[in-house]
Coordinates of N, CA and C in Angstrom, one line a residue:
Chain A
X1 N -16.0 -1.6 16.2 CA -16.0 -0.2 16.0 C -15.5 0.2 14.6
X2 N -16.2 1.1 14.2 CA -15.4 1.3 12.4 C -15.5 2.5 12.8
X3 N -14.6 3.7 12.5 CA -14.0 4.9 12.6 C -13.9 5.3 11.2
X4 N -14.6 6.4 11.0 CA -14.4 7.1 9.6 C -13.7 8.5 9.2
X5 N -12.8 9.0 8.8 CA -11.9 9.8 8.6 C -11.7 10.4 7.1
X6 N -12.3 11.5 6.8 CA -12.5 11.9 5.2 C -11.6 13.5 5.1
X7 N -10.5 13.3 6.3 CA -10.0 15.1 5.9 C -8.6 14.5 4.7
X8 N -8.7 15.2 3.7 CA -7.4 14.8 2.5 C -6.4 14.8 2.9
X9 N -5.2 13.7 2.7 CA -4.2 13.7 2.9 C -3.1 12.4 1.2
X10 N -1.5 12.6 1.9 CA -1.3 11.5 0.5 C -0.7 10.2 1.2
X11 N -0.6 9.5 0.0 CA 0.2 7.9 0.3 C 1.2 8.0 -0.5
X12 N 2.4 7.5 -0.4 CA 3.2 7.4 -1.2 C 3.1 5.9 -1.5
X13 N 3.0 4.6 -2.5 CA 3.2 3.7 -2.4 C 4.2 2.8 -3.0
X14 N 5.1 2.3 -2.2 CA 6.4 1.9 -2.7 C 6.2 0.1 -2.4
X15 N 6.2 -0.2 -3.7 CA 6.6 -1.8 -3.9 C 7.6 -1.5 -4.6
X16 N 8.3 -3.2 -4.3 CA 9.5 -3.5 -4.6 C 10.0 -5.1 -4.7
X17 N 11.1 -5.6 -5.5 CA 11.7 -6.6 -5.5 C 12.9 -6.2 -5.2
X18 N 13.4 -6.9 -4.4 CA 15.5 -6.7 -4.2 C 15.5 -8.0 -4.9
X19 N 17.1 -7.7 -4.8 CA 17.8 -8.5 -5.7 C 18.5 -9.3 -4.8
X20 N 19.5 -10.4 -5.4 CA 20.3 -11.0 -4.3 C 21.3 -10.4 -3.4
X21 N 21.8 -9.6 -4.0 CA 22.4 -7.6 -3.2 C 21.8 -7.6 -2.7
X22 N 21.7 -7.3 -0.8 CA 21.2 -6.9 0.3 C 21.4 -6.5 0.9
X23 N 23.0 -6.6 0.7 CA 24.3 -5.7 2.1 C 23.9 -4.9 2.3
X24 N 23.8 -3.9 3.3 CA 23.4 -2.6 3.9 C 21.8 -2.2 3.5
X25 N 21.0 -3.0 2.7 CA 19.9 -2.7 2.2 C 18.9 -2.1 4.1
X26 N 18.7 -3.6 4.7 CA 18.0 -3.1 5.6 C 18.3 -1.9 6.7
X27 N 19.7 -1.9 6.5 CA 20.1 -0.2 7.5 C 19.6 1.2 6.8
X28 N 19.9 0.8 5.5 CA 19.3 2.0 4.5 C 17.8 2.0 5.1
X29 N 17.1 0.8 5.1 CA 15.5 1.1 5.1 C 15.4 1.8 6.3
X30 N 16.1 1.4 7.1 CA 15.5 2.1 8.5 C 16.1 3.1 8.7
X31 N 17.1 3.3 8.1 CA 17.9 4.8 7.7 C 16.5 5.8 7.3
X32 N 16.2 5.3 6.2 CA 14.8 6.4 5.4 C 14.0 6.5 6.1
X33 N 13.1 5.5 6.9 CA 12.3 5.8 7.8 C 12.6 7.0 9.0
X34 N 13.7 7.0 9.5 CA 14.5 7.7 10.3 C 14.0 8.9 9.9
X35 N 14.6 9.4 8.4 CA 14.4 10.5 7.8 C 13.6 11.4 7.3
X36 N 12.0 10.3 6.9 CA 10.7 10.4 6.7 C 10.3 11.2 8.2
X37 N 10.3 10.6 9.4 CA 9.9 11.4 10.5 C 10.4 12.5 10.8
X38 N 11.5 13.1 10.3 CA 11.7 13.7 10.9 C 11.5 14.9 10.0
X39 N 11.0 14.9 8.9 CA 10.3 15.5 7.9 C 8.9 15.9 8.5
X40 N 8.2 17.6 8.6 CA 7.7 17.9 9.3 C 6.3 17.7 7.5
X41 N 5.4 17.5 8.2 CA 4.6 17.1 7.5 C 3.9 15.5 7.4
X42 N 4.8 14.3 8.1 CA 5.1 12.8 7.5 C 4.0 12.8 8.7
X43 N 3.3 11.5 8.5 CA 2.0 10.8 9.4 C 2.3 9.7 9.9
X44 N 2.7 8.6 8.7 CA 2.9 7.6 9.4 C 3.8 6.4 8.5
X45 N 3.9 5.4 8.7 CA 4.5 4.4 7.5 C 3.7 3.4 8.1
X46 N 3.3 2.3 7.1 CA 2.9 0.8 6.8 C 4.0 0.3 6.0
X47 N 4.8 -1.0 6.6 CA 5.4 -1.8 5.9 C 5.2 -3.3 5.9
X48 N 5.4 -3.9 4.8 CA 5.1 -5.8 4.7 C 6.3 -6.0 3.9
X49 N 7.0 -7.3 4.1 CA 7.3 -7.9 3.0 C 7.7 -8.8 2.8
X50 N 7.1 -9.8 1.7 CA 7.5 -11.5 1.3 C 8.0 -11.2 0.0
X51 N 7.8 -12.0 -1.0 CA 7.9 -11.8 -2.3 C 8.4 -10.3 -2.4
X52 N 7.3 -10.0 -2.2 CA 7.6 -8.6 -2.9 C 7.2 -7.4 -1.7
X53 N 7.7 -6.0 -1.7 CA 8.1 -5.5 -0.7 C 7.0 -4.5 -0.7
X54 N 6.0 -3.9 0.5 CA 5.0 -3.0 -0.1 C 5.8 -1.6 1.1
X55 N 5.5 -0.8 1.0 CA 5.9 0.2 1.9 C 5.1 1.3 1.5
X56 N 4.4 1.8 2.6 CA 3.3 3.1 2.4 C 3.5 3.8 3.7
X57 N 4.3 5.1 3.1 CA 4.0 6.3 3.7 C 3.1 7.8 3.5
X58 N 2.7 8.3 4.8 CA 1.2 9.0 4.3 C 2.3 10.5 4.8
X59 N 1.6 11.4 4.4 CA 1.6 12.8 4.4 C 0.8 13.6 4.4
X60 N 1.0 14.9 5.2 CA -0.2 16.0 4.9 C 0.1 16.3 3.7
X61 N 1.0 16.5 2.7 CA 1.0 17.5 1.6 C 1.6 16.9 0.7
X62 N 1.8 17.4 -0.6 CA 2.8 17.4 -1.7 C 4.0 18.0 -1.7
X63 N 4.3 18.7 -0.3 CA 5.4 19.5 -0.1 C 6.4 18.7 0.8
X64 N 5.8 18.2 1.5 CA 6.2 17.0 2.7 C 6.9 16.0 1.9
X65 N 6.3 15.2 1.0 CA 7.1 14.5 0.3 C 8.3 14.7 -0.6
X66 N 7.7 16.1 -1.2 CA 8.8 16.3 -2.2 C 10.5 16.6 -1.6
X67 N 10.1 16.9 -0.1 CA 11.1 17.6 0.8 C 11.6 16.3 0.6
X68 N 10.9 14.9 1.4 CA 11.6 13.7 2.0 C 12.3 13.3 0.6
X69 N 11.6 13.1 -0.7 CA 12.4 12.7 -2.2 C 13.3 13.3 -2.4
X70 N 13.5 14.8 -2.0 CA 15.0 15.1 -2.3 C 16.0 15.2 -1.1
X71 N 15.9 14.8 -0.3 CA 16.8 14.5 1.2 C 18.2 14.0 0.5
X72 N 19.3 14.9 0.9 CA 20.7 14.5 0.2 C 21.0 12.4 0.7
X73 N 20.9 12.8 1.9 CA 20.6 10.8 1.9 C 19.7 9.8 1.3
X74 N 18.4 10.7 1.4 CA 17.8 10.1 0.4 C 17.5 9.7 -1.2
X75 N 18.4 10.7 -1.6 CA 18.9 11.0 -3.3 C 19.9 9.8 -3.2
X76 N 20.7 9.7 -2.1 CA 22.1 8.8 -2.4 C 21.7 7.5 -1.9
X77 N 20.5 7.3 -1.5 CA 19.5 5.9 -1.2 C 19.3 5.2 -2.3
X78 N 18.3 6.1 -2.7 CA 18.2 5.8 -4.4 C 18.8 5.6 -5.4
X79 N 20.0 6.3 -5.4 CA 21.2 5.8 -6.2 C 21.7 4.8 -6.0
X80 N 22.1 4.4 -5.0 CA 22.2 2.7 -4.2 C 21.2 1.9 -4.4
X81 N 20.1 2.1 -4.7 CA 18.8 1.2 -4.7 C 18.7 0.5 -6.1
X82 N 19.1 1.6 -7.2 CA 19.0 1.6 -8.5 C 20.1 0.6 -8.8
X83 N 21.3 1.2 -8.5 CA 22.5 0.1 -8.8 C 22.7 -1.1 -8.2
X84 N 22.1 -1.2 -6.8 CA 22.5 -2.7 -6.2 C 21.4 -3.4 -5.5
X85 N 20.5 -2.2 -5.0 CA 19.4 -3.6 -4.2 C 17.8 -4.0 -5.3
X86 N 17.3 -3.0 -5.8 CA 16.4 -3.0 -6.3 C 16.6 -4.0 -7.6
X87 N 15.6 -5.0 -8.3 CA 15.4 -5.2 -9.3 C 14.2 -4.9 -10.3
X88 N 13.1 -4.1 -9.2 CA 11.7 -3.5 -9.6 C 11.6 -2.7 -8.8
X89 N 11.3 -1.5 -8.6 CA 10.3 -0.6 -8.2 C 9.1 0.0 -8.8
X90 N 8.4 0.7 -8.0 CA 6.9 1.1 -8.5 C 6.8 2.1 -7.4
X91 N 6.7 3.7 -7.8 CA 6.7 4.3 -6.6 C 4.7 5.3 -7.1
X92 N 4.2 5.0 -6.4 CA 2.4 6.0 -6.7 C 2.5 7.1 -5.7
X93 N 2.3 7.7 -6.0 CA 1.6 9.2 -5.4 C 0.1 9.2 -5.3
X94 N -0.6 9.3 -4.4 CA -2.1 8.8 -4.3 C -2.3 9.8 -3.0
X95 N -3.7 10.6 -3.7 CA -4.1 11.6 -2.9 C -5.6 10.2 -1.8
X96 N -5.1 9.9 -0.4 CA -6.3 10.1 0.0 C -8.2 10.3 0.5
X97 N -8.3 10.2 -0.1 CA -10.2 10.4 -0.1 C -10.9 10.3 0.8
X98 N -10.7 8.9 1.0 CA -11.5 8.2 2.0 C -11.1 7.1 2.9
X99 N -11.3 7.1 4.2 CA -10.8 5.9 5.1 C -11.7 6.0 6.1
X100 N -11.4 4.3 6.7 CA -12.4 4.0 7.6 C -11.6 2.9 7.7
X101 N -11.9 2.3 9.5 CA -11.0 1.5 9.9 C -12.4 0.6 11.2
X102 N -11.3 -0.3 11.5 CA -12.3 -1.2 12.2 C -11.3 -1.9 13.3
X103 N -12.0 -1.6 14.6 CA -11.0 -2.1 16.2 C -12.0 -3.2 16.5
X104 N -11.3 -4.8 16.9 CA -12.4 -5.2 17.8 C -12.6 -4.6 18.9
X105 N -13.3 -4.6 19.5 CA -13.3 -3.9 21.2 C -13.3 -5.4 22.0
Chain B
X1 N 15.8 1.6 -16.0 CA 14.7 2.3 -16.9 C 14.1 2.8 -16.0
X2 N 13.4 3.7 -16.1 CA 12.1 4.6 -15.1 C 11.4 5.2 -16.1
X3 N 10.2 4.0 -16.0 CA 9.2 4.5 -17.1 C 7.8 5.3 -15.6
X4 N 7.4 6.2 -16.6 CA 6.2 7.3 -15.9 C 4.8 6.7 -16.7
X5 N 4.0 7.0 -15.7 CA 2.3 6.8 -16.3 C 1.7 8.2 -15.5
X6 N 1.2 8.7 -16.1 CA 0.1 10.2 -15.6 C -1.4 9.8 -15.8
X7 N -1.7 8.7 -15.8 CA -3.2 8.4 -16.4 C -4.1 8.3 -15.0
X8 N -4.9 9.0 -14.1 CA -5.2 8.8 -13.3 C -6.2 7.6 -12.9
X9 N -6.0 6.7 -11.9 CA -6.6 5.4 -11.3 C -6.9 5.4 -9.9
X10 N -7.4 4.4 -9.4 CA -7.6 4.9 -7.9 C -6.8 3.3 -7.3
X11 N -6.8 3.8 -6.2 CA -6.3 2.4 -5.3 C -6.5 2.7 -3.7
X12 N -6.7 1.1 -3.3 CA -8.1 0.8 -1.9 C -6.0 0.2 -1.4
X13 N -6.3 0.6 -0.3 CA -5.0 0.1 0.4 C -6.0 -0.3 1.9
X14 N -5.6 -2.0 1.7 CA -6.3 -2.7 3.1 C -5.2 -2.8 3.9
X15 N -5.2 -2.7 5.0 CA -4.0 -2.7 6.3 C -5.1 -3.7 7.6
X16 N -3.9 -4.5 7.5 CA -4.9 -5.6 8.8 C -3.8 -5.9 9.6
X17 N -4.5 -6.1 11.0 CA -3.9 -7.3 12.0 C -4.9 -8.3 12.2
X18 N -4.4 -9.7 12.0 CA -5.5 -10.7 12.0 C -5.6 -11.1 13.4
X19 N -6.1 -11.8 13.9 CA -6.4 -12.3 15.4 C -5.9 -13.6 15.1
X20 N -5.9 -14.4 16.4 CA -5.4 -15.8 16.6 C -6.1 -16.6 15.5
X21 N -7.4 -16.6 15.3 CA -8.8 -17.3 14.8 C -8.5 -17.3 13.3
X22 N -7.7 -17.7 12.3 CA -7.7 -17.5 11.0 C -8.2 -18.9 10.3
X23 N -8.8 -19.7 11.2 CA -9.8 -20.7 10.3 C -10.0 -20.6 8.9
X24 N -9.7 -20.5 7.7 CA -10.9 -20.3 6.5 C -10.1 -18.8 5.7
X25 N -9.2 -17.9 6.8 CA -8.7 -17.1 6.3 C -8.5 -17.0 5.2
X26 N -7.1 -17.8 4.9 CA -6.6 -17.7 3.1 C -7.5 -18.0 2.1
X27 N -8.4 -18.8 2.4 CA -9.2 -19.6 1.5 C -9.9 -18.3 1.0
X28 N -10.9 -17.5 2.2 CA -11.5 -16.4 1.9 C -10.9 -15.0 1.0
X29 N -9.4 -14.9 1.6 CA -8.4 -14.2 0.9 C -8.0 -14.1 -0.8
X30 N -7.9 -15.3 -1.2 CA -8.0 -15.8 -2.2 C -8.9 -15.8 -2.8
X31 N -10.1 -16.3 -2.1 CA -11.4 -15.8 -3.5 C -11.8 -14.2 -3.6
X32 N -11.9 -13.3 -2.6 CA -12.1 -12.4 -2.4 C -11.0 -11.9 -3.6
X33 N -9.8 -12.3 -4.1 CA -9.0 -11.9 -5.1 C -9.4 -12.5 -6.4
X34 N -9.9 -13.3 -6.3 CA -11.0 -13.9 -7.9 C -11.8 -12.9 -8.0
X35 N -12.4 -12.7 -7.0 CA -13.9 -12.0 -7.3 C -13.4 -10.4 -7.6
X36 N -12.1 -10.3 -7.2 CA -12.2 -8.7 -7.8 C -11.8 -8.6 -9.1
X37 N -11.1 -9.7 -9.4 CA -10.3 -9.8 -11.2 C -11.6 -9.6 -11.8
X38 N -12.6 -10.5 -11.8 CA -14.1 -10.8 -12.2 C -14.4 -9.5 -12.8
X39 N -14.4 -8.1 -11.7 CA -14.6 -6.6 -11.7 C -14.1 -6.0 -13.1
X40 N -15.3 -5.4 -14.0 CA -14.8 -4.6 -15.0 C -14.0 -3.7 -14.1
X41 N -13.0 -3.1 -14.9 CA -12.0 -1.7 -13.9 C -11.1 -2.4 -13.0
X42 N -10.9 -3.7 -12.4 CA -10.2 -4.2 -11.8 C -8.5 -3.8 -12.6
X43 N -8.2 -3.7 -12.0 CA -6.1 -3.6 -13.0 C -5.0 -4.0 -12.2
X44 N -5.6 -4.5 -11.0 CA -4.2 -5.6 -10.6 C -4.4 -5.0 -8.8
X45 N -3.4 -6.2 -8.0 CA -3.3 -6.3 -6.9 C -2.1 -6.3 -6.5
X46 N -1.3 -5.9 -5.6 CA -0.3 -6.1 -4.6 C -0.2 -6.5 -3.0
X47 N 0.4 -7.4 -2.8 CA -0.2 -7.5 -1.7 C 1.5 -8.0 -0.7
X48 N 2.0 -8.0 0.6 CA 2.3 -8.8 1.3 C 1.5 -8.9 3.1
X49 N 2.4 -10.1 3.2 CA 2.1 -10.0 5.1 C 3.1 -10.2 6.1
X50 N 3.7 -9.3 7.3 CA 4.5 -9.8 8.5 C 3.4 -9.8 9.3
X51 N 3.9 -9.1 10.3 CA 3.1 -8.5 11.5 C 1.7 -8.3 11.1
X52 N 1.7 -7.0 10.0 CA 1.0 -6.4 9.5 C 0.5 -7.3 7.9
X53 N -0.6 -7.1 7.5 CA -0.5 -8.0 6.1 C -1.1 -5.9 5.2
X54 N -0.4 -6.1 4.3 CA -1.1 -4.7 3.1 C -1.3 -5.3 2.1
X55 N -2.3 -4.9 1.6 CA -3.1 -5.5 0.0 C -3.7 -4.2 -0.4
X56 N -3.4 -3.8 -1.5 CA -3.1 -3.0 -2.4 C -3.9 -3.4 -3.5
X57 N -5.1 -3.1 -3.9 CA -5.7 -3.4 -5.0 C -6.1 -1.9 -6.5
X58 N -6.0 -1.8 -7.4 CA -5.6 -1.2 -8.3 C -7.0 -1.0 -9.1
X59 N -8.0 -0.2 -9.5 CA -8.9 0.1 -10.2 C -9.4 1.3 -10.8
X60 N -10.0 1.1 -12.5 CA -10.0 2.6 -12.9 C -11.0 3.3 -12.5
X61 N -11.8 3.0 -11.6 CA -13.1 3.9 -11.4 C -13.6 3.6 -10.2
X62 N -14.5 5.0 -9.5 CA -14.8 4.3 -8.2 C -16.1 3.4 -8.4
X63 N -16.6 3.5 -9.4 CA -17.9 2.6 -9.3 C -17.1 1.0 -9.4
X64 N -16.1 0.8 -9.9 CA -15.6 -0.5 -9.8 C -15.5 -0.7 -8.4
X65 N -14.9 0.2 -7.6 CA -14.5 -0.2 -6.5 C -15.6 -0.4 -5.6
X66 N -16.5 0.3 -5.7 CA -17.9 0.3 -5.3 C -18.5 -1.4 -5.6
X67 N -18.3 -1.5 -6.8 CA -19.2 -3.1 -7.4 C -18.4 -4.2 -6.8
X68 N -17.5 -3.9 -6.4 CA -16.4 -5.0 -5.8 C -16.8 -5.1 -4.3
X69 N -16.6 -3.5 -3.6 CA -17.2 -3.7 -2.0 C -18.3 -4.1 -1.5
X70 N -19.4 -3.9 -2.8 CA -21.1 -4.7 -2.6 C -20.8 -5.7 -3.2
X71 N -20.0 -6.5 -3.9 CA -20.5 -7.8 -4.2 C -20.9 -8.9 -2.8
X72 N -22.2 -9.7 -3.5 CA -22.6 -10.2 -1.9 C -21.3 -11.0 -1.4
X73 N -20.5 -11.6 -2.2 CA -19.4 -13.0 -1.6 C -19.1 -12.1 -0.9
X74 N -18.4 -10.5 -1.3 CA -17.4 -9.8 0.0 C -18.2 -9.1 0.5
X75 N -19.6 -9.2 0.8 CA -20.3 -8.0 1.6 C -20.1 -9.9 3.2
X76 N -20.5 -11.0 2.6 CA -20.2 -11.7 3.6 C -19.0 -12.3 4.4
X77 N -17.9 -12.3 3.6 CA -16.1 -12.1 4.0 C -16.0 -10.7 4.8
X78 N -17.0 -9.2 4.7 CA -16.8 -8.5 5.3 C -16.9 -8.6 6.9
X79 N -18.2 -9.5 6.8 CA -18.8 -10.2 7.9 C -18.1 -10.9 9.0
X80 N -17.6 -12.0 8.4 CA -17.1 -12.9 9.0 C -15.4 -12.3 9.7
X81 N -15.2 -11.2 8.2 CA -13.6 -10.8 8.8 C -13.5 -9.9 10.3
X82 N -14.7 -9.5 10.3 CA -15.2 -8.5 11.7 C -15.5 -9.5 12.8
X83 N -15.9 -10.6 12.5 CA -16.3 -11.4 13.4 C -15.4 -12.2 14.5
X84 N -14.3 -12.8 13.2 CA -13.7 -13.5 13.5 C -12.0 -13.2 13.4
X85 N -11.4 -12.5 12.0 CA -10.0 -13.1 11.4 C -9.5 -11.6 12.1
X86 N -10.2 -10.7 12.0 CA -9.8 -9.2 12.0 C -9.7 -8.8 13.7
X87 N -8.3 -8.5 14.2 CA -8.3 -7.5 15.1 C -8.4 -6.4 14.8
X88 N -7.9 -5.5 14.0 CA -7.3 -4.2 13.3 C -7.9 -4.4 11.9
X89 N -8.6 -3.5 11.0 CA -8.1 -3.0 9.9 C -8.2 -1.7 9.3
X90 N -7.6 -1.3 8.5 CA -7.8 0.4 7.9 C -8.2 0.1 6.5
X91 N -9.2 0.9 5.7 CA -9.5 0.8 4.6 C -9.2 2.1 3.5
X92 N -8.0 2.3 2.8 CA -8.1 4.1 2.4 C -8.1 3.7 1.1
X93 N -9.5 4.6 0.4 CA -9.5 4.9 -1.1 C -8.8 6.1 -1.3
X94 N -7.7 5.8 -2.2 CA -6.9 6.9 -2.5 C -6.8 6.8 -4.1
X95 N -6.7 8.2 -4.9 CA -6.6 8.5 -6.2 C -5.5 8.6 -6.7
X96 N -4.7 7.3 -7.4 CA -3.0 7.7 -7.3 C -2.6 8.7 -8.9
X97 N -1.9 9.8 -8.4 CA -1.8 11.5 -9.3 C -0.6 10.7 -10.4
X98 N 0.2 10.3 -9.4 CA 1.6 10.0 -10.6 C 2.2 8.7 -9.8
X99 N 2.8 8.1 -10.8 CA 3.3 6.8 -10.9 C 4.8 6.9 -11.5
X100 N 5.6 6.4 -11.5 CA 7.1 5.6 -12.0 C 7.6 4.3 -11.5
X101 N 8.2 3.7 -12.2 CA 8.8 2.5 -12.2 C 10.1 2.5 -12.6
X102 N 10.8 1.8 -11.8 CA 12.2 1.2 -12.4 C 12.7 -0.2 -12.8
X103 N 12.8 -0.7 -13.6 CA 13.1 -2.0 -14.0 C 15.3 -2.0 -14.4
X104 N 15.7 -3.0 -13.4 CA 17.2 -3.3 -13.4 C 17.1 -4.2 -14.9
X105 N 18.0 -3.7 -16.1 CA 18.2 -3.6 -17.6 C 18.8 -5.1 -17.3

């Protein structure tokens, strides 16, 4: 079954490298996620990661995110991410277009 | 450093659950990532896998993205991935607006 879905919405897409620094990294992560939901506007999160770390969160708006980017915990995430866990990021803002998906049955 | 790019590009974010059956999988994974470098407009991939595997592919135009999703090698990897490797997948063409990066100095 492929399912097609064309109403606009965004991705935020966050790759990453950490560094040997990891202490509290994964409570932070699941800290944000925490935070992201409860952000009225948030849809969903996709996360992976080996090498390198991909994290995609979707949103109805540009307002929804900007709320979750400046979250006082989340400002002080970031500041922790910059100084101790992170050694790359890459953060895209990506409007949506088009999706379509596929279930076995 | 937090360097910015405003140049607009688009990006296909694949989201999969594979089934038990991954026979031939990576093999197909890996060419299917030859054949998109091949793509005028191609500009890079990201990819990891847990549970979930996300692959993040990066191009300046949608007719690239288009010449990549008809090429016959992946119109038949499309095939076989519905047949066999794929329980789940989501396919979203998204137009990414703004970009930053941080690089640890």
């Amino acid at each position: 079954m492929t399912e097609e879905n064309n109403d606009p919405y965004y991705a935020v897409i966050f790759t990453s490298i950490i560094s040997e620094e990891t202490e509290g990294y994964a409570e932070m992560a699941d800290k944000m996620v925490e935070i992201a939901r409860e952000v009225d506007g948030f849809m969903g999160i996709d996360s992976a990661r080996e090498e390198q770390g991909i994290t995609i969160s979707y949103w109805k708006n540009m307002e929804a995110i900007s709320k979750w980017k400046n979250d006082s915990q989340h400002l002080m995430a970031q500041k922790l991410g910059k100084e101790k866990w992170y050694k790359h990021y890459s953060v895209r803002i990506a409007k949506v277009l088009k999706e379509y998906e596929f279930n076995k049955m």
